[in-house]
Amino acid sequence: MLDAKNYVNHIFEEVKKRNAGQPEFLHAVEELLDSLEPVLEEHPEYIEENILGRITEPERVIEFRVPWTDDEGRVHVNRGYRVQFNSTIGPYKGGLRFHPSVNQSIVKFLAFEQIFKNSLTGQAIGGGKGGSDFDPKGKSDREIMRFCQSYMTELQAYIGPDRDVPAGDIGVGAREIGYLYGQYKKLNQFEPGVLTGKPVSMGGSLGRTEATGYGTVYFAEHMLQDNGQSLAGKRAVVSGSGNVAIYAMEKLIEKGAMVIACSDSSGFVVDTNGIDLDLVKEIKLTKRGRIKEYTQSRPDAKYYEGNIWSGMEETYDYAFPCATQGEINLQAAQHMLEKGVTCLAEGANMPCDADAVQLFIEKGLLYGPGKAANAGGVAVSSLEMQQNSQRTSWTFEDVDTQLQHIMKDIYQKAKETAKKYGKEGNLLQGANIAGFVRVADAMIRQGVI
Ligand code: GLU
């Protein structure tokens, strides 16, 4: 039998061979494997049972054609995906992303991350993810509806409340989930537990919309408190201006921090008086506009094109990347440290490149990895599934209280696991090991399937 180090190397070589040309997926796998050596040394049965060989191969990858007609009657074709990565501890669970960058590598990386994120929540949910290279930008409501209907016409054959439960991600919010659910119901039956992130009027959970952003801030608060710091009176920068970013900003402001900048894919806006969140909500949620429009109502604020993390000239204390993968490279990370950043919590999935993370950890920055810090969204999705099964709905306060408990528990697990394996303070390693062990143990008990 190979020792832990050689086993990890052997697996990564195999994964690279089998997944050539999938850099995002390989990055996600490498980041997990890099954490696991100490736990493999302690548990040779994981090597004996070839858990890493099995856990890095998706149980199923579904790809399909999504034809749809635009308002002018032209016919378009997109590609749809659903990666059902691991169902050891529950039905596949994870969002759908509609964005032109979506490809198999991206969906596989997201589904892989989701396995360990979902495990960390303590809920009974496996890992999955899906989406399409469809670009919702500039599309009419009717076009979005027709696309969602076509997408679901194919996807419905593979999902179900105890089988696979999709939700939202970039480009998929309550509007899209509404259309997707309508089509599912037409082709099947009334079954709200088949999707989460539904509008509240049709079985959605109160607090789901806010959960990812709020949860990320709750997680950051635990990191800070443990290190004798707090959010009150501090300057924060949040990238993005979508669902995750908006509710991270809302919670930060509520906790007394001042958010001085946010962004979208074109550029970022800096408002040293503190970002006016109602204005951002109006631009992004009501008008579906661009963040650039912020300066029309706030002439004191400044708009810059380009990347917020490498472009910020102001100093600030805490960073909340809530946009997308790969937004912080090594050079941006160096710039952030120069600007005074001491704590970073990832609201997005894999926003930091591997060398950026390494630098943050080396420099002792408080780093909250996405699979722990942004797990609040999927955790409340699981609470939505519970409410749907019980045919009931809980109050916002009830859901938010449960979310706070879950985020605290995830933080403790990541912290204590890191300590147990001699990596005190390394929440990435702690989260990876804790998320992995729960799934690996259950896989051994279920046999080679
Ligand atoms: N897309 C979200 C995530 O990255 C939520 C998934 C869900 O609610 O199922 O975790």
Coordinates of C-alpha atoms and ligand atoms in Angstrom, one line a residue:
M1 CA 0.0 0.0 0.0
L2 CA 1.2 3.5 -0.9
D3 CA 2.0 5.9 2.0
A4 CA -0.1 9.1 2.3
K5 CA 2.2 11.3 0.3
N6 CA 2.6 8.9 -2.6
Y7 CA -1.1 8.0 -2.6
V8 CA -2.0 11.7 -2.9
N9 CA 0.5 12.2 -5.7
H10 CA -0.6 9.1 -7.5
I11 CA -4.3 10.2 -7.4
F12 CA -3.6 13.7 -8.6
E13 CA -1.6 12.3 -11.6
E14 CA -4.6 10.1 -12.4
V15 CA -7.1 13.0 -12.1
K16 CA -4.9 15.2 -14.3
K17 CA -4.7 12.5 -17.0
R18 CA -8.5 11.9 -16.9
N19 CA -9.5 15.6 -16.8
A20 CA -6.9 17.3 -19.1
G21 CA -8.1 20.7 -20.1
Q22 CA -10.2 21.3 -17.0
P23 CA -8.1 23.8 -15.0
E24 CA -10.9 24.9 -12.6
F25 CA -11.7 21.3 -11.7
L26 CA -8.1 20.4 -11.2
H27 CA -7.5 23.4 -9.0
A28 CA -10.4 22.4 -6.7
V29 CA -9.1 18.8 -6.5
E30 CA -5.5 19.9 -5.9
E31 CA -6.6 22.2 -3.1
L32 CA -8.5 19.5 -1.3
L33 CA -5.8 16.8 -1.8
D34 CA -3.1 19.2 -0.5
S35 CA -5.0 19.3 2.8
L36 CA -5.5 15.6 3.3
E37 CA -2.1 14.0 4.0
P38 CA -2.3 14.2 7.8
V39 CA -5.8 12.6 7.9
L40 CA -4.6 9.8 5.5
E41 CA -1.7 9.1 7.7
E42 CA -4.1 8.6 10.6
H43 CA -6.7 6.6 8.6
P44 CA -4.9 4.1 6.3
E45 CA -8.4 2.7 5.5
Y46 CA -9.0 5.7 3.3
I47 CA -6.0 4.6 1.2
E48 CA -7.0 0.9 1.3
E49 CA -10.5 1.7 0.1
N50 CA -9.2 4.1 -2.5
I51 CA -11.5 6.8 -1.2
L52 CA -9.7 9.6 -3.1
G53 CA -9.9 7.7 -6.4
R54 CA -13.6 7.4 -5.9
I55 CA -14.4 10.8 -4.5
T56 CA -12.7 12.7 -7.4
E57 CA -14.8 10.9 -10.0
P58 CA -18.3 12.2 -10.4
E59 CA -21.1 9.6 -10.0
R60 CA -22.7 11.0 -13.1
V61 CA -22.3 13.9 -15.6
I62 CA -25.3 14.9 -17.7
E63 CA -24.9 17.2 -20.7
F64 CA -27.8 18.2 -22.9
R65 CA -28.9 20.5 -25.7
V66 CA -31.1 23.5 -24.8
P67 CA -32.8 25.0 -27.8
W68 CA -34.9 28.1 -27.4
T69 CA -36.5 30.9 -29.4
D70 CA -35.8 34.6 -28.9
D71 CA -38.4 37.4 -29.2
E72 CA -37.6 37.8 -32.9
G73 CA -38.3 34.2 -33.5
R74 CA -34.6 33.2 -34.0
V75 CA -33.6 29.8 -32.8
H76 CA -30.6 29.5 -30.4
V77 CA -28.9 26.5 -28.9
N78 CA -27.1 26.4 -25.5
R79 CA -25.5 23.5 -23.6
G80 CA -27.0 22.4 -20.3
Y81 CA -25.2 20.5 -17.5
R82 CA -25.9 18.7 -14.3
V83 CA -23.0 17.1 -12.4
Q84 CA -24.2 14.6 -9.8
F85 CA -20.9 14.3 -8.0
N86 CA -21.5 12.5 -4.7
S87 CA -24.7 11.3 -3.0
T88 CA -23.2 9.5 0.0
I89 CA -24.8 11.6 2.7
G90 CA -27.9 12.9 0.9
P91 CA -29.5 13.8 -2.4
Y92 CA -27.3 15.7 -4.8
K93 CA -27.6 19.4 -3.8
G94 CA -26.2 22.5 -5.4
G95 CA -27.1 25.4 -7.6
L96 CA -27.5 26.1 -11.3
R97 CA -25.3 28.7 -12.9
F98 CA -26.4 30.5 -16.2
H99 CA -23.3 32.4 -17.5
P100 CA -21.4 32.3 -20.8
S101 CA -18.3 31.1 -19.0
V102 CA -20.0 27.8 -17.9
N103 CA -18.4 24.7 -19.2
Q104 CA -17.8 21.1 -17.9
S105 CA -14.7 22.1 -15.9
I106 CA -16.5 24.9 -14.0
V107 CA -19.6 22.8 -13.2
K108 CA -17.4 19.9 -12.0
F109 CA -15.3 22.2 -9.8
L110 CA -18.4 23.7 -8.3
A111 CA -20.0 20.3 -7.7
F112 CA -16.8 19.0 -6.2
E113 CA -16.6 22.0 -3.7
Q114 CA -20.2 21.4 -3.0
I115 CA -19.6 17.9 -1.6
F116 CA -17.4 19.2 1.2
K117 CA -19.4 22.4 1.8
N118 CA -22.6 20.5 2.1
S119 CA -20.9 17.9 4.4
L120 CA -19.7 20.8 6.7
T121 CA -23.3 22.1 7.1
G122 CA -24.1 18.9 9.0
Q123 CA -27.2 18.5 6.9
A124 CA -28.1 15.4 4.8
I125 CA -27.1 16.8 1.4
G126 CA -24.8 15.4 -1.2
G127 CA -22.9 17.4 -3.8
G128 CA -24.1 18.5 -7.3
K129 CA -24.1 21.5 -9.5
G130 CA -25.4 22.4 -12.9
G131 CA -26.0 25.2 -15.3
S132 CA -25.6 26.4 -18.9
D133 CA -23.5 28.7 -21.0
F134 CA -26.7 30.7 -21.6
D135 CA -26.1 34.5 -21.1
P136 CA -29.1 36.0 -19.3
K137 CA -27.7 39.6 -19.8
G138 CA -30.0 41.7 -21.9
K139 CA -32.6 39.0 -22.3
S140 CA -36.3 39.8 -21.9
D141 CA -38.4 38.1 -19.3
R142 CA -40.1 36.0 -21.9
E143 CA -36.7 34.8 -23.3
I144 CA -35.6 33.9 -19.8
M145 CA -38.8 32.0 -19.4
R146 CA -38.5 30.0 -22.6
F147 CA -34.9 29.2 -21.9
C148 CA -35.8 27.9 -18.4
Q149 CA -38.7 25.8 -19.8
S150 CA -36.4 24.2 -22.4
Y151 CA -33.7 23.6 -19.8
M152 CA -36.1 22.0 -17.4
T153 CA -37.8 19.9 -20.1
E154 CA -34.5 17.9 -20.2
L155 CA -33.3 18.2 -16.6
Q156 CA -36.6 17.0 -15.0
A157 CA -35.8 13.4 -15.9
Y158 CA -32.8 13.4 -13.5
I159 CA -34.0 15.4 -10.4
G160 CA -36.4 14.9 -7.5
P161 CA -36.8 15.8 -3.8
D162 CA -34.9 12.7 -2.7
R163 CA -32.7 12.4 -5.7
D164 CA -31.2 15.8 -6.8
V165 CA -32.4 19.2 -5.7
P166 CA -31.0 22.2 -7.8
A167 CA -31.2 25.8 -6.6
G168 CA -29.8 29.1 -7.8
D169 CA -26.2 30.4 -8.4
I170 CA -24.9 33.2 -10.7
G171 CA -27.6 34.1 -13.2
V172 CA -30.3 32.0 -11.5
G173 CA -32.4 33.7 -8.8
A174 CA -36.0 33.6 -7.7
R175 CA -37.3 34.6 -11.2
E176 CA -35.5 31.7 -12.9
I177 CA -36.3 29.2 -10.2
G178 CA -40.0 30.2 -10.5
Y179 CA -40.0 29.4 -14.3
L180 CA -38.0 26.2 -13.8
Y181 CA -40.4 25.0 -11.1
G182 CA -43.4 25.9 -13.3
Q183 CA -42.1 23.7 -16.1
Y184 CA -41.2 20.8 -13.7
K185 CA -44.7 20.9 -12.2
K186 CA -46.3 20.9 -15.6
L187 CA -44.3 17.8 -16.7
N188 CA -44.6 16.0 -13.3
Q189 CA -46.7 17.1 -10.3
F190 CA -46.8 19.5 -7.4
E191 CA -43.5 18.8 -5.7
P192 CA -41.9 22.0 -4.2
G193 CA -39.1 20.0 -2.6
V194 CA -37.5 19.5 -6.1
L195 CA -35.9 22.9 -6.1
T196 CA -34.8 25.4 -3.5
G197 CA -34.5 29.1 -3.6
K198 CA -38.1 29.3 -4.7
P199 CA -40.1 32.5 -4.3
V200 CA -41.6 32.5 -0.8
S201 CA -45.2 32.5 -2.2
M202 CA -44.6 29.1 -3.7
G203 CA -42.8 27.1 -1.0
G204 CA -39.6 29.1 -0.7
S205 CA -38.0 29.7 2.7
L206 CA -37.9 33.1 4.4
G207 CA -34.2 34.0 4.8
R208 CA -33.0 31.9 1.8
T209 CA -32.2 35.0 -0.3
E210 CA -30.2 36.6 2.5
A211 CA -28.5 33.3 3.7
T212 CA -25.3 33.2 1.7
G213 CA -24.3 36.8 2.3
Y214 CA -25.5 36.8 6.0
G215 CA -23.7 33.5 6.6
T216 CA -20.4 34.8 5.2
V217 CA -20.5 37.7 7.6
Y218 CA -21.5 35.5 10.6
F219 CA -18.5 33.3 9.7
A220 CA -16.2 36.3 9.5
E221 CA -17.4 37.6 12.8
H222 CA -16.4 34.3 14.5
M223 CA -12.9 34.5 13.0
L224 CA -12.6 38.1 14.2
Q225 CA -14.0 37.5 17.7
D226 CA -11.6 34.7 18.2
N227 CA -8.8 37.1 17.4
G228 CA -10.0 39.9 19.6
Q229 CA -11.3 42.0 16.7
S230 CA -14.8 43.0 15.5
L231 CA -16.7 44.4 12.5
A232 CA -17.8 47.6 14.2
G233 CA -16.2 50.7 12.9
K234 CA -14.1 48.9 10.3
R235 CA -13.9 49.5 6.6
A236 CA -15.0 46.6 4.4
V237 CA -14.8 46.0 0.6
V238 CA -17.3 43.6 -1.0
S239 CA -16.9 42.4 -4.6
G240 CA -19.9 41.7 -6.7
S241 CA -23.4 43.3 -6.4
G242 CA -25.5 40.2 -6.9
N243 CA -27.5 38.3 -4.3
V244 CA -24.5 37.2 -2.2
A245 CA -22.8 40.6 -2.2
I246 CA -25.9 42.6 -1.4
Y247 CA -26.8 40.6 1.7
A248 CA -23.2 40.5 2.8
M249 CA -23.2 44.3 2.7
E250 CA -26.5 44.4 4.5
K251 CA -25.3 42.4 7.4
L252 CA -21.9 44.2 7.5
I253 CA -23.7 47.5 7.7
E254 CA -26.1 46.2 10.4
K255 CA -23.0 45.1 12.4
G256 CA -21.5 48.6 12.3
A257 CA -18.9 48.1 9.5
M258 CA -18.6 50.7 6.7
V259 CA -18.7 49.2 3.2
I260 CA -16.7 51.5 1.0
A261 CA -16.8 49.6 -2.3
C262 CA -18.6 47.0 -4.4
S263 CA -18.4 45.9 -8.1
D264 CA -19.8 44.1 -11.1
S265 CA -18.0 42.4 -14.0
S266 CA -17.2 45.8 -15.6
G267 CA -15.8 47.8 -12.7
F268 CA -16.2 49.0 -9.2
V269 CA -17.6 51.9 -7.3
V270 CA -15.9 53.5 -4.3
D271 CA -18.0 55.6 -1.9
T272 CA -16.0 56.6 1.2
N273 CA -19.2 57.9 2.9
G274 CA -20.3 54.2 2.9
I275 CA -22.1 52.4 0.1
D276 CA -25.8 53.3 -0.1
L277 CA -27.2 49.8 -0.2
D278 CA -30.8 50.9 -1.1
L279 CA -29.4 52.5 -4.2
V280 CA -27.4 49.3 -5.1
K281 CA -30.5 47.2 -4.6
E282 CA -32.5 49.5 -6.8
I283 CA -29.9 49.4 -9.6
K284 CA -29.1 45.7 -9.4
L285 CA -32.3 44.0 -8.2
T286 CA -35.1 46.3 -9.5
K287 CA -33.5 47.7 -12.7
R288 CA -31.0 44.8 -13.4
G289 CA -28.6 47.6 -14.4
R290 CA -24.8 48.2 -14.0
I291 CA -23.0 49.4 -10.9
K292 CA -21.6 52.3 -12.9
E293 CA -25.1 53.9 -12.6
Y294 CA -24.4 54.4 -8.9
T295 CA -22.4 57.6 -9.5
Q296 CA -25.4 59.2 -11.3
S297 CA -27.2 59.4 -7.9
R298 CA -24.0 59.8 -5.8
P299 CA -21.7 62.2 -7.6
D300 CA -19.2 62.0 -4.7
A301 CA -18.6 58.3 -5.4
K302 CA -16.1 57.2 -8.0
Y303 CA -16.4 54.5 -10.6
Y304 CA -13.4 52.7 -12.0
E305 CA -13.1 50.1 -14.7
G306 CA -11.3 46.8 -13.9
N307 CA -10.7 44.5 -11.0
I308 CA -11.7 45.9 -7.6
W309 CA -9.0 44.0 -5.7
S310 CA -6.1 45.2 -7.7
G311 CA -7.6 48.6 -8.4
M312 CA -8.7 49.8 -4.9
E313 CA -6.6 52.9 -3.9
E314 CA -8.2 53.3 -0.4
T315 CA -7.0 51.4 2.6
Y316 CA -9.5 49.0 4.3
D317 CA -9.6 46.3 6.9
Y318 CA -11.7 43.4 5.6
A319 CA -12.4 41.8 2.2
F320 CA -15.4 39.9 1.1
P321 CA -15.0 38.5 -2.4
C322 CA -18.6 37.7 -3.4
A323 CA -18.4 37.8 -7.2
T324 CA -16.9 34.7 -8.9
Q325 CA -14.0 32.3 -9.2
G326 CA -10.5 33.5 -9.8
E327 CA -11.1 37.2 -9.0
I328 CA -8.0 37.4 -6.7
N329 CA -4.6 36.5 -8.2
L330 CA -1.3 36.7 -6.5
Q331 CA -0.7 40.3 -7.6
A332 CA -4.1 41.4 -6.3
A333 CA -3.5 39.6 -3.1
Q334 CA -0.2 41.5 -2.6
H335 CA -2.0 44.7 -3.3
M336 CA -4.7 43.9 -0.8
L337 CA -2.2 43.2 2.0
E338 CA -0.5 46.6 1.2
K339 CA -4.0 48.2 1.6
G340 CA -4.2 46.9 5.1
V341 CA -6.5 43.9 4.8
T342 CA -6.4 41.6 7.8
C343 CA -9.4 39.3 7.3
L344 CA -11.0 37.8 4.2
A345 CA -14.1 35.6 4.0
E346 CA -15.1 34.1 0.7
G347 CA -18.8 34.6 -0.3
A348 CA -18.0 33.4 -3.8
N349 CA -16.8 29.9 -4.7
M350 CA -13.0 29.8 -5.2
P351 CA -12.5 33.5 -5.7
C352 CA -8.8 33.3 -4.8
D353 CA -6.1 31.6 -6.9
A354 CA -4.0 29.0 -5.0
D355 CA -0.9 31.2 -4.7
A356 CA -3.0 34.1 -3.4
V357 CA -4.4 31.8 -0.7
Q358 CA -0.9 30.6 0.2
L359 CA 0.3 34.2 0.6
F360 CA -2.7 35.1 2.8
I361 CA -2.0 32.1 5.1
E362 CA 1.7 32.8 5.2
K363 CA 1.1 36.4 6.2
G364 CA -1.3 35.4 8.9
L365 CA -4.4 37.0 7.4
L366 CA -7.6 35.6 8.8
Y367 CA -8.8 33.5 5.8
G368 CA -12.3 32.0 5.6
P369 CA -12.4 29.6 2.7
G370 CA -15.6 29.5 0.6
K371 CA -16.6 26.0 1.3
A372 CA -17.0 27.0 5.0
A373 CA -17.7 30.7 4.8
N374 CA -20.4 30.6 2.1
A375 CA -22.1 27.4 3.2
G376 CA -25.0 29.4 4.7
G377 CA -26.9 29.5 1.4
V378 CA -27.0 25.8 0.8
A379 CA -27.6 25.2 4.6
V380 CA -30.8 27.3 4.3
S381 CA -31.7 25.4 1.1
S382 CA -31.6 22.3 3.3
L383 CA -33.9 24.0 5.8
E384 CA -36.2 24.9 2.8
M385 CA -36.3 21.2 1.9
Q386 CA -37.2 20.4 5.5
Q387 CA -40.1 22.9 5.5
N388 CA -41.4 21.5 2.1
S389 CA -41.4 17.9 3.5
Q390 CA -43.3 19.1 6.5
R391 CA -45.7 21.3 4.4
T392 CA -44.9 24.1 6.7
S393 CA -43.1 27.4 6.8
W394 CA -40.9 28.9 9.5
T395 CA -40.5 32.5 10.4
F396 CA -37.5 34.6 9.2
E397 CA -36.2 34.8 12.8
D398 CA -36.4 31.0 13.2
V399 CA -34.5 30.4 9.9
D400 CA -31.9 33.1 10.7
T401 CA -31.3 31.6 14.2
Q402 CA -30.7 28.2 12.7
L403 CA -28.4 29.7 10.1
Q404 CA -26.4 31.4 12.9
H405 CA -26.0 28.1 14.7
I406 CA -24.9 26.3 11.6
M407 CA -22.3 29.0 10.7
K408 CA -20.9 28.8 14.3
D409 CA -20.8 25.1 14.1
I410 CA -19.0 25.1 10.7
Y411 CA -16.4 27.6 12.1
Q412 CA -15.8 25.5 15.2
K413 CA -15.4 22.3 13.2
A414 CA -12.9 24.0 10.8
K415 CA -11.0 25.5 13.7
E416 CA -10.9 22.4 15.9
T417 CA -10.1 20.0 13.0
A418 CA -7.1 22.3 12.0
K419 CA -5.9 22.2 15.5
K420 CA -6.3 18.4 15.8
Y421 CA -4.1 17.9 12.8
G422 CA -1.4 20.4 13.9
K423 CA -2.4 23.2 11.6
E424 CA -3.9 25.6 14.1
G425 CA -5.4 28.7 12.5
N426 CA -5.5 27.2 9.0
L427 CA -9.3 27.1 8.4
L428 CA -8.8 25.9 4.8
Q429 CA -7.1 22.7 5.9
G430 CA -9.6 22.3 8.8
A431 CA -12.6 22.8 6.6
N432 CA -11.2 20.4 3.9
I433 CA -10.5 17.7 6.4
A434 CA -13.7 18.0 8.4
G435 CA -15.9 18.1 5.2
F436 CA -14.0 15.1 3.7
V437 CA -14.0 12.8 6.8
R438 CA -17.8 12.8 7.1
V439 CA -18.2 11.7 3.5
A440 CA -15.3 9.3 3.5
D441 CA -16.5 7.4 6.6
A442 CA -20.0 7.1 5.1
M443 CA -18.5 5.9 1.7
I444 CA -16.6 3.1 3.5
R445 CA -19.8 2.0 5.3
Q446 CA -21.7 2.0 2.0
G447 CA -19.2 -0.3 0.3
V448 CA -17.7 -0.1 -3.1
I449 CA -20.6 1.3 -5.2
Ligands
GLU1 N1 -25.2 28.0 -5.3 C1 -25.1 28.0 -3.9 C2 -23.7 27.5 -3.5 O1 -22.7 27.8 -4.1 C3 -26.3 27.4 -3.2 C4 -26.6 26.0 -3.6 C5 -28.0 25.6 -3.0 O2 -28.6 26.3 -2.3 O3 -28.3 24.4 -3.3 O4 -23.6 26.9 -2.4

